[in-house]
Coordinates of C-alpha atoms in Angstrom, one line a residue:
X1 CA 52.6 104.3 26.7
X2 CA 52.6 100.0 27.0
X3 CA 49.0 98.8 27.2
X4 CA 47.1 97.7 30.0
X5 CA 47.4 94.6 30.8
X6 CA 44.2 93.2 31.3
X7 CA 43.8 88.9 32.7
X8 CA 40.2 88.6 32.5
X9 CA 39.0 84.7 34.5
X10 CA 35.7 83.2 33.3
X11 CA 34.5 79.5 34.2
X12 CA 31.0 78.4 33.1
X13 CA 29.6 76.0 34.3
X14 CA 26.0 75.8 32.9
X15 CA 25.0 77.9 30.9
X16 CA 27.1 79.6 28.0
X17 CA 25.8 83.6 29.4
X18 CA 28.9 84.0 30.6
X19 CA 31.9 83.2 28.5
X20 CA 29.3 84.7 25.6
X21 CA 29.8 88.3 28.2
X22 CA 33.0 87.7 29.3
X23 CA 33.7 87.4 25.1
X24 CA 31.8 91.2 24.3
X25 CA 33.8 92.7 26.9
X26 CA 36.9 91.2 25.5
X27 CA 36.7 92.3 22.4
X28 CA 35.4 95.8 24.1
X29 CA 39.0 95.9 25.5
X30 CA 40.9 95.1 22.7
X31 CA 39.1 97.4 20.6
X32 CA 40.3 100.4 23.5
X33 CA 44.1 98.9 22.9
X34 CA 44.7 96.6 26.3
X35 CA 45.8 93.8 25.6
X36 CA 44.2 90.8 27.4
X37 CA 44.6 86.7 29.0
X38 CA 41.2 85.6 28.6
X39 CA 41.1 82.3 30.9
X40 CA 38.4 80.3 30.2
X41 CA 37.3 76.7 32.5
X42 CA 35.4 75.3 30.8
X43 CA 34.2 72.6 28.2
X44 CA 34.5 73.5 24.4
X45 CA 31.7 75.2 22.7
X46 CA 30.7 74.0 19.2
X47 CA 29.6 77.2 17.0
X48 CA 31.6 79.9 19.6
X49 CA 34.6 81.6 18.9
X50 CA 36.8 83.3 21.4
X51 CA 38.3 86.4 21.0
X52 CA 41.5 87.0 19.0
X53 CA 43.5 87.3 22.5
X54 CA 46.0 85.2 24.5
X55 CA 43.4 82.6 24.8
X56 CA 44.2 80.1 28.8
X57 CA 42.4 77.1 28.8
X58 CA 42.7 75.4 31.9
X59 CA 41.4 71.7 32.3
X60 CA 37.5 72.1 31.8
X61 CA 34.9 71.2 34.4
X62 CA 31.2 72.1 34.8
X63 CA 28.8 71.6 37.5
X64 CA 26.3 68.5 38.5
X65 CA 23.2 68.7 37.0
X66 CA 22.0 68.0 40.7
X67 CA 24.8 70.6 42.1
X68 CA 26.5 74.0 40.8
X69 CA 28.9 72.7 44.5
X70 CA 29.4 69.1 43.3
X71 CA 32.0 70.2 40.5
X72 CA 32.6 67.2 37.5
X73 CA 35.3 66.4 35.4
X74 CA 34.6 65.7 30.9
X75 CA 34.7 62.3 31.7
X76 CA 31.4 63.3 34.3
X77 CA 33.3 61.7 37.0
X78 CA 34.2 63.8 40.2
X79 CA 37.2 66.7 40.8
X80 CA 39.1 65.1 43.2
X81 CA 42.3 67.1 44.9
X82 CA 44.5 66.3 41.6
X83 CA 42.4 68.0 39.2
X84 CA 41.4 70.9 41.6
X85 CA 46.0 71.4 41.8
X86 CA 46.6 71.4 38.4
X87 CA 44.1 73.5 37.4
X88 CA 45.7 75.7 40.2
X89 CA 48.9 75.4 39.0
X90 CA 48.0 76.7 35.5
X91 CA 45.7 79.2 36.8
X92 CA 49.0 80.9 38.2
X93 CA 51.6 80.0 36.1
X94 CA 49.2 82.4 33.4
X95 CA 49.2 84.6 35.9
X96 CA 53.1 84.6 36.2
X97 CA 53.0 84.7 32.7
X98 CA 50.7 88.0 31.9
X99 CA 52.2 90.1 34.8
X100 CA 48.5 91.8 34.9
X101 CA 47.7 95.9 35.5
X102 CA 44.2 94.8 36.0
X103 CA 43.0 91.5 37.1
X104 CA 39.2 90.6 36.5
X105 CA 37.3 87.8 37.8
X106 CA 33.7 87.3 36.2
X107 CA 31.5 86.7 38.7
X108 CA 33.2 86.1 41.6
X109 CA 33.2 86.9 44.6
X110 CA 29.2 87.3 44.8
X111 CA 29.2 83.8 43.2
X112 CA 31.5 81.0 41.7
X113 CA 32.0 79.3 45.8
X114 CA 32.8 75.9 43.9
X115 CA 36.2 77.6 42.6
X116 CA 37.4 78.8 45.6
X117 CA 40.7 76.3 44.9
X118 CA 41.8 78.4 42.3
X119 CA 40.6 82.1 42.9
X120 CA 41.6 81.7 46.9
X121 CA 45.0 81.3 45.8
X122 CA 45.2 83.8 43.2
X123 CA 44.1 86.7 45.2
X124 CA 46.9 86.1 47.5
X125 CA 49.2 85.8 44.6
X126 CA 47.8 89.1 43.0
X127 CA 48.4 90.5 46.1
X128 CA 50.3 89.5 48.1
X129 CA 53.3 87.9 45.2
X130 CA 56.8 89.3 43.7
X131 CA 55.0 91.6 41.5
X132 CA 53.1 94.5 41.7
X133 CA 49.6 94.3 43.6
X134 CA 46.9 94.5 40.1
X135 CA 44.2 96.2 40.0
X136 CA 41.3 94.0 40.9
X137 CA 37.2 93.9 39.4
X138 CA 34.8 91.8 39.9
X139 CA 32.1 91.4 36.5
X140 CA 29.0 90.6 38.1
X141 CA 25.9 90.5 36.6
X142 CA 22.8 92.6 37.5
X143 CA 20.9 90.2 39.3
X144 CA 22.5 87.9 42.0
X145 CA 22.3 84.3 43.0
X146 CA 22.1 84.8 47.4
X147 CA 23.8 81.6 48.8
X148 CA 21.0 78.9 51.4
X149 CA 24.8 79.3 53.4
X150 CA 24.6 82.1 55.3
X151 CA 28.6 81.6 55.7
X152 CA 28.9 82.2 52.1
X153 CA 27.2 85.3 52.1
X154 CA 30.0 86.3 54.5
X155 CA 32.7 84.7 53.0
X156 CA 31.4 87.3 50.1
X157 CA 31.8 90.0 51.7
X158 CA 35.2 89.7 52.8
X159 CA 37.1 89.1 50.1
X160 CA 35.3 91.9 48.4
X161 CA 36.4 93.7 51.3
X162 CA 39.9 92.3 51.1
X163 CA 40.5 92.1 47.8
X164 CA 38.5 93.8 45.1
X165 CA 38.8 97.9 44.1
X166 CA 35.9 98.3 42.6
X167 CA 32.8 95.8 41.1
X168 CA 32.1 95.7 37.6
X169 CA 27.6 95.4 37.0
X170 CA 25.9 94.9 34.6
X171 CA 23.2 96.2 34.1
X172 CA 21.3 99.2 34.6
X173 CA 20.2 100.2 37.7
X174 CA 16.7 101.7 36.2
X175 CA 15.6 98.1 35.5
X176 CA 16.9 96.6 38.5
X177 CA 19.5 97.6 41.0
X178 CA 21.8 94.9 42.5
X179 CA 21.7 95.5 46.6
X180 CA 17.7 94.3 45.7
X181 CA 19.3 90.5 44.7
X182 CA 22.2 90.3 47.4
X183 CA 22.0 92.5 50.1
X184 CA 25.8 91.8 51.5
X185 CA 26.8 93.6 48.5
X186 CA 25.6 97.8 50.6
X187 CA 29.1 98.9 52.1
X188 CA 30.5 97.8 48.7
X189 CA 28.7 100.6 46.6
X190 CA 30.6 102.8 46.3
X191 CA 32.7 100.6 43.9
X192 CA 30.0 99.8 42.4
X193 CA 30.8 100.7 38.3
X194 CA 27.3 100.3 36.4
X195 CA 28.1 99.5 33.3
X196 CA 24.2 99.1 31.5
X197 CA 23.5 95.6 29.7
X198 CA 26.0 93.6 28.1
X199 CA 24.2 93.5 25.1
X200 CA 25.1 92.9 21.3
X201 CA 26.2 95.7 18.7
X202 CA 22.0 96.5 17.0
X203 CA 21.9 95.4 13.8
X204 CA 22.7 98.2 10.8
X205 CA 19.7 100.7 10.0
X206 CA 17.7 99.0 7.0
X207 CA 19.1 95.8 7.1
X208 CA 16.9 93.1 4.9
X209 CA 14.9 90.7 5.8
X210 CA 17.2 86.9 4.3
X211 CA 14.8 84.6 2.3
X212 CA 13.6 81.2 5.2
X213 CA 13.0 83.5 8.4
X214 CA 11.5 82.8 11.0
X215 CA 8.6 84.1 12.6
X216 CA 8.5 82.2 15.8
X217 CA 11.8 82.0 17.1
X218 CA 11.7 79.2 20.6
X219 CA 15.3 79.3 22.5
X220 CA 16.4 77.6 25.5
X221 CA 18.8 78.9 26.4
X222 CA 23.1 77.3 26.5
X223 CA 22.9 75.1 29.3
X224 CA 20.8 71.4 29.1
X225 CA 18.0 72.9 30.5
X226 CA 16.4 73.9 27.0
X227 CA 14.7 70.8 26.6
X228 CA 11.7 71.5 28.6
X229 CA 10.5 75.2 26.5
X230 CA 11.4 73.7 23.6
X231 CA 9.1 71.1 24.0
X232 CA 5.8 72.4 25.6
X233 CA 6.6 75.2 23.0
X234 CA 6.2 73.4 19.3
X235 CA 3.6 70.6 21.2
X236 CA 1.3 73.6 21.3
X237 CA 2.2 74.8 18.0
X238 CA -1.2 73.7 16.6
X239 CA -3.1 75.0 18.6
X240 CA -1.9 78.0 18.4
X241 CA -3.0 81.1 15.2
X242 CA 0.7 80.5 14.3
X243 CA 0.3 76.6 13.6
X244 CA 1.0 77.2 10.1
X245 CA 3.8 79.9 10.2
X246 CA 7.6 79.3 10.0
X247 CA 9.8 77.9 13.4
X248 CA 12.4 77.6 14.0
X249 CA 13.6 76.5 17.6
X250 CA 17.4 76.8 19.2
X251 CA 18.5 73.3 21.4
X252 CA 21.6 75.6 22.7
X253 CA 25.0 73.8 22.2
X254 CA 25.0 72.0 25.9
X255 CA 22.2 69.5 25.5
X256 CA 23.1 66.4 25.0
X257 CA 23.0 64.3 21.6
X258 CA 20.5 61.6 23.1
X259 CA 17.7 64.6 23.8
X260 CA 18.5 66.1 21.1
X261 CA 17.9 63.8 18.5
X262 CA 15.1 63.0 19.8
X263 CA 13.8 66.1 20.2
X264 CA 14.5 66.8 17.1
X265 CA 12.2 63.6 15.2
X266 CA 9.9 65.4 17.5
X267 CA 9.9 68.6 16.2
X268 CA 10.2 67.7 12.5
X269 CA 7.0 65.5 12.7
X270 CA 5.6 69.0 13.9
X271 CA 6.9 71.1 11.2
X272 CA 9.0 73.0 13.6
X273 CA 13.3 73.1 12.1
X274 CA 15.7 71.9 15.0
X275 CA 19.2 74.2 15.4
X276 CA 21.7 73.8 18.5
X277 CA 23.5 77.3 17.8
X278 CA 23.0 80.2 16.2
X279 CA 25.8 82.7 16.6
X280 CA 23.4 86.4 15.8
X281 CA 19.9 85.4 17.6
X282 CA 19.1 89.1 17.2
X283 CA 19.0 88.9 13.1
X284 CA 16.9 85.7 13.7
X285 CA 14.8 87.6 16.9
X286 CA 14.6 91.2 14.7
X287 CA 13.0 89.0 11.3
X288 CA 10.6 86.8 13.8
X289 CA 6.8 87.7 14.6
X290 CA 7.8 87.0 18.3
X291 CA 10.5 85.1 20.2
X292 CA 9.3 82.3 23.0
X293 CA 12.1 82.6 25.3
X294 CA 13.7 81.9 28.9
X295 CA 14.8 85.3 30.7
X296 CA 18.7 84.9 31.0
X297 CA 20.2 87.4 30.8
X298 CA 22.2 87.2 26.8
X299 CA 18.2 86.1 25.3
X300 CA 16.4 89.1 27.5
X301 CA 20.1 91.3 26.0
X302 CA 19.1 89.8 22.6
X303 CA 15.2 90.5 22.3
X304 CA 16.0 94.6 23.6
X305 CA 18.3 95.2 20.7
X306 CA 16.5 93.2 17.8
X307 CA 12.9 94.6 19.5
X308 CA 10.7 91.8 18.5
X309 CA 8.0 90.7 21.0
X310 CA 8.8 88.0 23.8
X311 CA 7.2 85.2 25.6
X312 CA 9.8 84.7 29.2
X313 CA 9.8 81.7 30.7
X314 CA 11.7 82.8 33.9
X315 CA 13.8 79.4 35.1
X316 CA 12.6 79.3 38.7
X317 CA 14.2 75.8 39.5
X318 CA 16.3 75.1 43.3
X319 CA 14.5 78.4 43.9
X320 CA 16.9 80.7 41.5
X321 CA 15.2 84.7 41.9
X322 CA 18.0 85.8 38.5
X323 CA 15.9 85.3 36.1
X324 CA 12.1 85.5 37.8
X325 CA 13.2 89.6 38.2
X326 CA 14.6 89.6 35.6
X327 CA 11.0 89.2 33.3
X328 CA 8.7 90.3 36.5
X329 CA 11.1 93.4 35.4
X330 CA 9.9 93.5 31.7
X331 CA 6.7 92.6 31.8
X332 CA 5.7 95.6 34.4
X333 CA 7.7 97.9 31.5
X334 CA 5.4 96.5 28.6
X335 CA 7.7 94.6 27.2
X336 CA 7.8 91.2 27.8
X337 CA 5.0 88.1 28.3
X338 CA 5.7 86.0 31.4
X339 CA 5.1 82.0 31.6
X340 CA 5.2 80.3 34.4
X341 CA 7.5 77.2 33.8
X342 CA 5.0 75.1 35.7
X343 CA 2.0 76.2 33.1
X344 CA 4.1 75.2 30.3
X345 CA 0.7 72.8 28.3
X346 CA 0.1 73.5 24.9
X347 CA -3.4 75.8 26.8
X348 CA -1.6 77.9 28.5
X349 CA 1.6 78.2 25.9
X350 CA -1.3 79.0 23.1
X351 CA -2.7 81.5 25.2
X352 CA 0.8 83.3 25.8
X353 CA 0.8 83.9 22.2
X354 CA -2.2 84.5 21.4
X355 CA -1.2 87.4 24.8
X356 CA 2.0 88.6 22.9
X357 CA 1.0 89.3 19.6
X358 CA -1.6 91.1 20.8
X359 CA 0.4 93.2 22.9
X360 CA 2.8 96.3 21.2
X361 CA 6.1 96.6 21.8
X362 CA 6.7 98.9 24.2
X363 CA 9.6 101.6 23.5
X364 CA 12.0 100.8 26.8
X365 CA 14.9 103.4 27.6
X366 CA 18.3 100.9 28.8
X367 CA 21.4 101.2 28.4
X368 CA 22.8 98.4 26.3
X369 CA 26.2 99.3 25.3
X370 CA 27.2 97.6 28.6
X371 CA 30.7 96.4 26.7
X372 CA 31.6 98.9 25.8
X373 CA 31.2 101.5 28.9
X374 CA 32.8 98.3 30.8
X375 CA 36.2 98.6 28.9
X376 CA 35.6 102.5 29.1
X377 CA 36.1 101.9 32.9
X378 CA 38.6 99.7 32.9
X379 CA 40.8 101.4 31.1
X380 CA 39.9 104.5 33.9
X381 CA 40.6 103.1 36.6
X382 CA 43.8 101.3 35.3
X383 CA 44.8 104.9 34.2
X384 CA 44.0 106.6 37.8
X385 CA 44.9 102.8 39.5
X386 CA 48.7 103.4 41.7
X387 CA 51.7 101.4 41.1
X388 CA 51.5 99.0 43.7

């Protein structure tokens, strides 16, 4: 029997969490025997490897610091119609070459509206092109962001109704149900498949510690907004019981070089080691006394797998609800201490550190096998799909 051909589109605009999650799912699909074409549209991430499958790199773009809807080229110039056309044509050409059985769009149509200039034509080609229609799936984070524009919500529902056979929600509804964050998905709950959280695999049992393990690991996420959290944590270090402990701060691969250089000087002066990226965050957290981090999807997955104490500083900028809701639920389960980003001063930070160290790590029963379960669901849906 021929391998199931999967065409997986992922566009990361600021942080790298979308790509990390997609990579894990693709690896699991490959292990299930699928043939995968992974289409990526963001700038290359130093230190991050991509799965051993067909990789299509579209002309890269990113979001403007002011707005996700304003797209920029790598040279920081606005994306124009010609650039969009080049990406669209490259995407459609790659799709035709792949002739997939399954088309997966990451985030879309419940997000990534800025990418409709190429995803709209892709959906049209997949549904009405000369080749047979593939199974069309959405790969969605557990907590979605509702756009301020009601027209976008209506557009999401219309696209979902017209094109999508199933929605893979990468979460555990015992933590949060997807309709809590995105009520407009309610008519499509019959198409929703919860996969569990797409977490990294647990470390081997009895894994020994490593020389130079750190007591405190501070991360600000993979995007460009890490500096605020890292600088606040470093500033609070002398006022805590961990003043003489071993601290590691991870800036993230997308922090601009000048900001990284300035932060490196500041961290060194406070006895904190600063690095950009570490491929095995779970290992670092597992041997740390405490993790201080944002409440993004992937770092929370790392924290849950590692089993360490944690302080979560959710990103609520521009009215975002994803991280605050995730942090709120984990705090209610006794799994973390939450520090509001409006309180990033040494006294509040020191108090949060003290509270987290005093808190026992609560046992939380959540499904963390989302990558493998996603792959199994895709393969099962593909096996039952009728030829188009």
